[in-house]
Structures are given as C-alpha cells and as structure tokens.
Short mmCIF file of C-alpha atoms in Angstrom, two decimals:
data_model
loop_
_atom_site.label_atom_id
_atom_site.label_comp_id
_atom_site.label_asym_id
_atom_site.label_seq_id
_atom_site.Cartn_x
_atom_site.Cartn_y
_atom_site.Cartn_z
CA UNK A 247 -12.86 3.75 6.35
CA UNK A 248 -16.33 4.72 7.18
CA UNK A 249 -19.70 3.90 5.55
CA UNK A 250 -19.80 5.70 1.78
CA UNK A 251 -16.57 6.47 2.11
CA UNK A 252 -15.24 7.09 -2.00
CA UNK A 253 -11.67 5.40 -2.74
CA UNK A 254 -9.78 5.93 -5.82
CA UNK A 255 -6.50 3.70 -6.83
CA UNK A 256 -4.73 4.23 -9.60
CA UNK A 257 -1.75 1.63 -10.95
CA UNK A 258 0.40 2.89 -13.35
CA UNK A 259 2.12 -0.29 -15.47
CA UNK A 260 4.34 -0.31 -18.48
CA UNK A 261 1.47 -0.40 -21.02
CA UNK A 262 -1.19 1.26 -19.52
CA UNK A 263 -2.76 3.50 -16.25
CA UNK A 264 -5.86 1.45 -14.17
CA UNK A 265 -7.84 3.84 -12.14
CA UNK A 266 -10.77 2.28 -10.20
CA UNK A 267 -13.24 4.27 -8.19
CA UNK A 268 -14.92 2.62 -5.19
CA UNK A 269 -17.41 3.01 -2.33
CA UNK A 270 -17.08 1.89 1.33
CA UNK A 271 -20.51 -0.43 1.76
CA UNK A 272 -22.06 -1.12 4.74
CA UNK A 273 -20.21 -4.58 5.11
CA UNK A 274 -16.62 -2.34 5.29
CA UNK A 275 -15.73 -3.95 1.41
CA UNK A 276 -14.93 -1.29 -1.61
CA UNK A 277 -17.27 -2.16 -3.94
CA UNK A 278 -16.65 -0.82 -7.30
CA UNK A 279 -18.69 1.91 -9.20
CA UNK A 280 -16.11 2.78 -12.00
CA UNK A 281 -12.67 1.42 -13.66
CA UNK A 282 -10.67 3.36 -16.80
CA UNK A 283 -7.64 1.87 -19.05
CA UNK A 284 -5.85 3.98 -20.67
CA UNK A 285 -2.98 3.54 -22.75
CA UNK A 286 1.00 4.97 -21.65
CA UNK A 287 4.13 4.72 -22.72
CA UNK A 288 5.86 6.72 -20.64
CA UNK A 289 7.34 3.82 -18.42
CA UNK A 290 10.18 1.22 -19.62
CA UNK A 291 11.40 -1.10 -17.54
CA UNK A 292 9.75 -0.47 -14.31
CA UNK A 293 11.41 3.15 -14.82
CA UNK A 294 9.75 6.80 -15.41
CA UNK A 295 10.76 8.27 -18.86
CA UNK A 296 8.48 10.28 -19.46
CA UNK A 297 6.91 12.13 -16.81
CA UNK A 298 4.37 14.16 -19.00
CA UNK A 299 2.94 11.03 -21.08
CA UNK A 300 2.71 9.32 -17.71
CA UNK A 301 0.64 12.43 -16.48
CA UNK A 302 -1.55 12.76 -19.15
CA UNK A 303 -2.89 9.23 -18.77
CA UNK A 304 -3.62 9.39 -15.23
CA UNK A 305 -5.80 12.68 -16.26
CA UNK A 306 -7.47 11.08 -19.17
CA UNK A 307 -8.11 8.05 -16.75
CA UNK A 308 -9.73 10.53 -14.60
CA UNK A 309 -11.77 12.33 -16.41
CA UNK A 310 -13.46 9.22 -17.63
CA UNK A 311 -14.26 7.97 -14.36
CA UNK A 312 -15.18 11.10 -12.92
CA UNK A 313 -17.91 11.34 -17.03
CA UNK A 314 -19.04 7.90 -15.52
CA UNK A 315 -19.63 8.64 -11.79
CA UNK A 316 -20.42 12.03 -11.36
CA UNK A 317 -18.06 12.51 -8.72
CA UNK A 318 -14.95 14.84 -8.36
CA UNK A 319 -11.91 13.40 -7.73
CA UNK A 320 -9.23 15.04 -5.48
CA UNK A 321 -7.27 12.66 -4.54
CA UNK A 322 -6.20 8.86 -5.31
CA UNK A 323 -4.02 5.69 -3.58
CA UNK A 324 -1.25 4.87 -6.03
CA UNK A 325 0.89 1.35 -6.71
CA UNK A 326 4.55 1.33 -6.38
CA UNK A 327 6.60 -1.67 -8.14
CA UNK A 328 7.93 -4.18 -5.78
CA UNK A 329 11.86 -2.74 -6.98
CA UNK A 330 11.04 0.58 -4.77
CA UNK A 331 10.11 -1.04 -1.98
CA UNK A 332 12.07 -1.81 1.08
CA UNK A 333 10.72 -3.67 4.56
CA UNK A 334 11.66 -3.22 7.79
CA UNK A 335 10.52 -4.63 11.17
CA UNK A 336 10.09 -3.16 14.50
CA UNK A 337 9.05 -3.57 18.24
CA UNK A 338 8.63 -1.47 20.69
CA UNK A 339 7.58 -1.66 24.64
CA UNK A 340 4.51 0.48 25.46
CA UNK A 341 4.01 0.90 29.33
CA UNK A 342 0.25 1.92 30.08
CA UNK A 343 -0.10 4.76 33.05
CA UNK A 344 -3.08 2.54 34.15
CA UNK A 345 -3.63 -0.72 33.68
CA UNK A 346 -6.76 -0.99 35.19
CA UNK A 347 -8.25 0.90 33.03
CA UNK A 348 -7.40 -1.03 29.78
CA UNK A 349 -5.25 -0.15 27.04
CA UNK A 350 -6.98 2.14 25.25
CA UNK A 351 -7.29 3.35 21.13
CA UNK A 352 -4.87 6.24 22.05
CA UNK A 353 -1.73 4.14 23.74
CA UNK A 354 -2.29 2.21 20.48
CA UNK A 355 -1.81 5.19 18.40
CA UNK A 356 0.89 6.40 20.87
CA UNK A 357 3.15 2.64 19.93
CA UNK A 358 2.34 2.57 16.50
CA UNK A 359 3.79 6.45 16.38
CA UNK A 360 6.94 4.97 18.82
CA UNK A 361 7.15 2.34 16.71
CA UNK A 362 8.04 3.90 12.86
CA UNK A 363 10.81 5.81 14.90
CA UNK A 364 14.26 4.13 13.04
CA UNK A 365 16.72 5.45 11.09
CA UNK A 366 15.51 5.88 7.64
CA UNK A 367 18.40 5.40 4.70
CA UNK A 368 18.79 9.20 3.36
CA UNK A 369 16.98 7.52 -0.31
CA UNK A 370 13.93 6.21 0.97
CA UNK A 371 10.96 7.48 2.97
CA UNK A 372 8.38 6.01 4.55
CA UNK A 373 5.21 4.74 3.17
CA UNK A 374 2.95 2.51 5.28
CA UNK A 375 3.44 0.84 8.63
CA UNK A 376 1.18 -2.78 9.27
CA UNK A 377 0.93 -3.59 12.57
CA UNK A 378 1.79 -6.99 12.72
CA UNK A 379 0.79 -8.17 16.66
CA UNK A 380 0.56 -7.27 20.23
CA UNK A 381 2.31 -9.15 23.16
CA UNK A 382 0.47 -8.49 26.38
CA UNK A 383 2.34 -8.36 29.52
CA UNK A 384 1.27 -12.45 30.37
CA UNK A 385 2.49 -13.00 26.67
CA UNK A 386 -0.67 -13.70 25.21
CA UNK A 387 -0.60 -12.25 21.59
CA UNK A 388 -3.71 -10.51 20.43
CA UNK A 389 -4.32 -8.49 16.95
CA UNK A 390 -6.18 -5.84 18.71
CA UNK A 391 -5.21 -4.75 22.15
CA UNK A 392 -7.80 -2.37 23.02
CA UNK A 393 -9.78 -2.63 26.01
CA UNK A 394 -7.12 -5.30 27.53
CA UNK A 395 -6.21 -4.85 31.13
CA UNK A 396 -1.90 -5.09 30.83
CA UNK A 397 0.44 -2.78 32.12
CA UNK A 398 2.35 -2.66 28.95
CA UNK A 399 2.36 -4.30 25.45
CA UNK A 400 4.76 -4.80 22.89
CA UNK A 401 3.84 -3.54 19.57
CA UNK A 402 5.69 -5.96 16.63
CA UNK A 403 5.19 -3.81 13.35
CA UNK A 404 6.57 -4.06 9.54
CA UNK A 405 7.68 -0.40 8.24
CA UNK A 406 7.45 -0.50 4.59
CA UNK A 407 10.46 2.13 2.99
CA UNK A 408 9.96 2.88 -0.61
CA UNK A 409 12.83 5.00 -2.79
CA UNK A 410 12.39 8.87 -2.16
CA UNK A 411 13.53 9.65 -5.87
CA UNK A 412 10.42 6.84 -7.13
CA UNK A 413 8.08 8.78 -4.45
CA UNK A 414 8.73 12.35 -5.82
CA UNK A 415 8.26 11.88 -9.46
CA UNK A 416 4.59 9.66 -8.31
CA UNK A 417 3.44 13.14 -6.44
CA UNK A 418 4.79 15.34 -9.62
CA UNK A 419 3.14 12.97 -11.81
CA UNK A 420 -0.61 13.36 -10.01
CA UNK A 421 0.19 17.15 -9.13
CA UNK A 422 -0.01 18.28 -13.04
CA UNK A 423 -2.87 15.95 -13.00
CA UNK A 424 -4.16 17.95 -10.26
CA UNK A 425 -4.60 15.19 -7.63
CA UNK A 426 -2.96 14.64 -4.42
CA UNK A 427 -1.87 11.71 -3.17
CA UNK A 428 -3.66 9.83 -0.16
CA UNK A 429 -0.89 6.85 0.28
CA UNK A 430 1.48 4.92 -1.99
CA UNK A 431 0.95 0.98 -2.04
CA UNK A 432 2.78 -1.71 -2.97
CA UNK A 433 1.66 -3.31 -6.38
CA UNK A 434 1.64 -7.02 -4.04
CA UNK A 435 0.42 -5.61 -1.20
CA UNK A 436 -2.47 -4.15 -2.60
CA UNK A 437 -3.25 -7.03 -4.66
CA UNK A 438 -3.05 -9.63 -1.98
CA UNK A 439 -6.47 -9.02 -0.18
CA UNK A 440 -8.03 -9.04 -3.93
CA UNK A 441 -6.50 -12.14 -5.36
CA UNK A 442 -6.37 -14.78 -1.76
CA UNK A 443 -9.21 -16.23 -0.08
CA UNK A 444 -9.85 -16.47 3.44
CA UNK A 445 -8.23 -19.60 4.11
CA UNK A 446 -5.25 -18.45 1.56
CA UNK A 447 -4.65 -15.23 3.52
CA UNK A 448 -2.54 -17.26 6.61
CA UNK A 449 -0.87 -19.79 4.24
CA UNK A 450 2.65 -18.67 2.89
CA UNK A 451 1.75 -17.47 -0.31
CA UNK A 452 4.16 -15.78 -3.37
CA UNK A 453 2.18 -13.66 -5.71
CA UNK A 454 3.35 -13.36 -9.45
CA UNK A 455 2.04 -9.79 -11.17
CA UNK A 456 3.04 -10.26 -14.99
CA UNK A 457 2.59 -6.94 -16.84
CA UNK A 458 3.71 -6.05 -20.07
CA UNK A 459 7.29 -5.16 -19.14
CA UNK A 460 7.61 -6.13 -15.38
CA UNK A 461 6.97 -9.08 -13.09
CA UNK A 462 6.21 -7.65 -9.70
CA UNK A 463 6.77 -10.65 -6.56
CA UNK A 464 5.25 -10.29 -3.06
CA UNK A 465 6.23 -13.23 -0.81
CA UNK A 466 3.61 -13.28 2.40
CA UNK A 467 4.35 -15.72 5.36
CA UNK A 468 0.51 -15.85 6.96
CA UNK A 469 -0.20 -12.33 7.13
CA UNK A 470 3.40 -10.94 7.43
CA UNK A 471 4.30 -9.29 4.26
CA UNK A 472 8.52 -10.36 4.34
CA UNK A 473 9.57 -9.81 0.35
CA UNK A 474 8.90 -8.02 -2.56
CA UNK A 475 10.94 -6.88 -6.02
CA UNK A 476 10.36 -6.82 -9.83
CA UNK A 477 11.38 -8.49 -12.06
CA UNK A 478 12.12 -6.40 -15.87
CA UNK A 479 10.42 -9.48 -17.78
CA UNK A 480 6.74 -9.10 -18.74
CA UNK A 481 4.56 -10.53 -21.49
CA UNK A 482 5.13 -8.16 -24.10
CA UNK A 483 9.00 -9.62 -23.63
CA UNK A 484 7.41 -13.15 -23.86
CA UNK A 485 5.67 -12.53 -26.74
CA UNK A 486 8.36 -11.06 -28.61
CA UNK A 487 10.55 -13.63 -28.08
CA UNK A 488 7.76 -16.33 -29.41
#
C-alpha cells in the first residue's frame, strides 16, 4: 500500500452490510474517512438467500459513502465467515543463482509464486497466501529475506482456501452492485490487527465475532493464523431465547 492509497472493506453479516472507506497515511495505517450500516436480510445462518437483498445493501452502503467522501468507488475487500474458510501450510526450497549478490525482492516473489503451487480440492479456490518465515541456508529465520547473502531459503507459508460456491455468489453479489472485488478476507483475519495490541499480536490468542446470527472464531498461535469456523449462534438467538 502506498501513501494515499483509498481502501474500501465491506462485511456483509446476518443483520446488516459495514462498508468503511479508508486512506493509506503517511505512517502506512488506514485511517478512516467514512463508514455506512445498512440494514439486510438476505443472509440466514451464515448462508446467502437472497442474493438481490444482499446486493442492494452493499449499493445503498455505497452510495452513502461515496455522498460522504466524494470519491468513486470501483472496487472493495470483502469478509468471508470463518465456515468458508480452509488453511493450508506450505514450504518450499528456493535456490538463489547468486548468492553473493543477496536474495533479492524478485526470488521472493519467485517462492511465494512456488509456494501456493498444491493441489487445490475441486470446491475451494484460493484466497490469500501469508508468508509465515524464511529459513536461510545457516538456519537463521528472518521475516524478510531481502538483501541476505544465502544460496537458498526456505519459504514456510499458510495458503488460506475458501469454498468456490461462497466465492462466486460474493463476486455476483458486488458485480450487480457494480464493484469488483480486490481480495476476499477472513472475518478473523481481518479483525485481528484491529482488535490486538502489539504485545497481544505474538501471544496465542482466540477471537470471538458475535453477530446477530453467527459467531465467527479465529484461533492465532503468535502470528500464525492455524483455525477458524462459525458458529450459527449470534445475539439475536441469545436474545430470543431470554
């Protein structure tokens, strides 16, 4: 992400469609210009019903960010629920042509390509891959490998699958609200950097998302992102049972 950079997310719940807008300051954090709530009922259960209602929320959610901003909006991240989501890990060995030179930005690229190559179940496709860490040739395990002089490096990465079916009916849903998608995001995942402090972000941490109709878990151990599912219990099913 560069320097004024615009971001749009948009999490679609059981109740109702979030959309914030953001800008990229010059610290690298989103900081937010615009949010919109609007109501939908087109999701039961963690499940797409109605694929119309859905739509028409995320373009009434739109519309009043872009009446607050200004701005034109293309194109948005979107939340998946933790039930969609599938992770994987994966390593691969990257040798370096020269490693005088240093490993460089493209043999990082070049692994991290490598390293999504598995065999995908025919219902899912994949969404994100987080590089986890690099192992040097000595062993000595570094986040960022660039500019290291190694003659290979092993590249230890977390693939996350979601369900193809879930994926199609998000990119139909933002389509006939005529926005295309920039990346699909766990509801956990992208919540995790939002709700956890510094110190928080390496302990082994289980977040708890209670919506009106879903509980969404992410289980993190330090940084590695290792669970997540939903749960079809949410307030609205807590208060109806008071």
């Amino acid at each position: 992400m560069a320097i004024g950079d615009i971001i749009v997310g948009i999490d679609i719940g059981t109740s109702k469609v979030c959309t914030v807008l953001g800008e990229v300051n010059s610290f690298g954090q989103i900081e937010i210009l615009a949010t919109s709530l609007q109501s939908c009922s087109g999701i039961k259960k963690g499940k797409i019903i109605d694929e119309d209602e859905v739509s028409i929320s995320v373009a009434k959610s739109i519309k009043e960010i872009e009446e607050q901003t200004n701005f034109k909006i293309n194109s948005a991240y979107v939340t998946i629920p933790g039930k969609y989501v599938t992770i994987f890990e994966n390593s691969i060995l990257k040798e370096i042509k020269d490693r005088f030179a240093g490993i460089s930005i493209k043999d990082v690229q070049a692994a991290i390509m490598q390293v999504k190559d598995i065999e995908i179940p025919d219902n899912n496709t994949l969404i994100d891959i987080i590089p986890e860490s690099f192992v040097l040739e000595n062993g000595k395990i570094v986040k960022d490998p660039v500019g290291n002089l190694s003659s290979s490096f092993t590249i230890n990465a977390q693939l996350v699958l979601a369900n193809k079916d879930y994926v199609k009916k998000i990119s139909y849903i933002l389509r006939k609200a005529e926005l295309d998608v920039d990346g699909i995001v766990p509801n956990t995942l992208a919540q995790r950097n939002l709700i956890l402090d510094t110190n928080e972000l390496n302990d082994n941490v289980m977040i708890l998302d209670i919506g009106a109709g879903n509980t969404d878990i992410g289980v993190f151990e330090g940084e590695k992102f290792i669970y997540t599912n939903t749960i079809p219990l949410g307030g609205g099913t807590i208060t109806n049972d008071i």
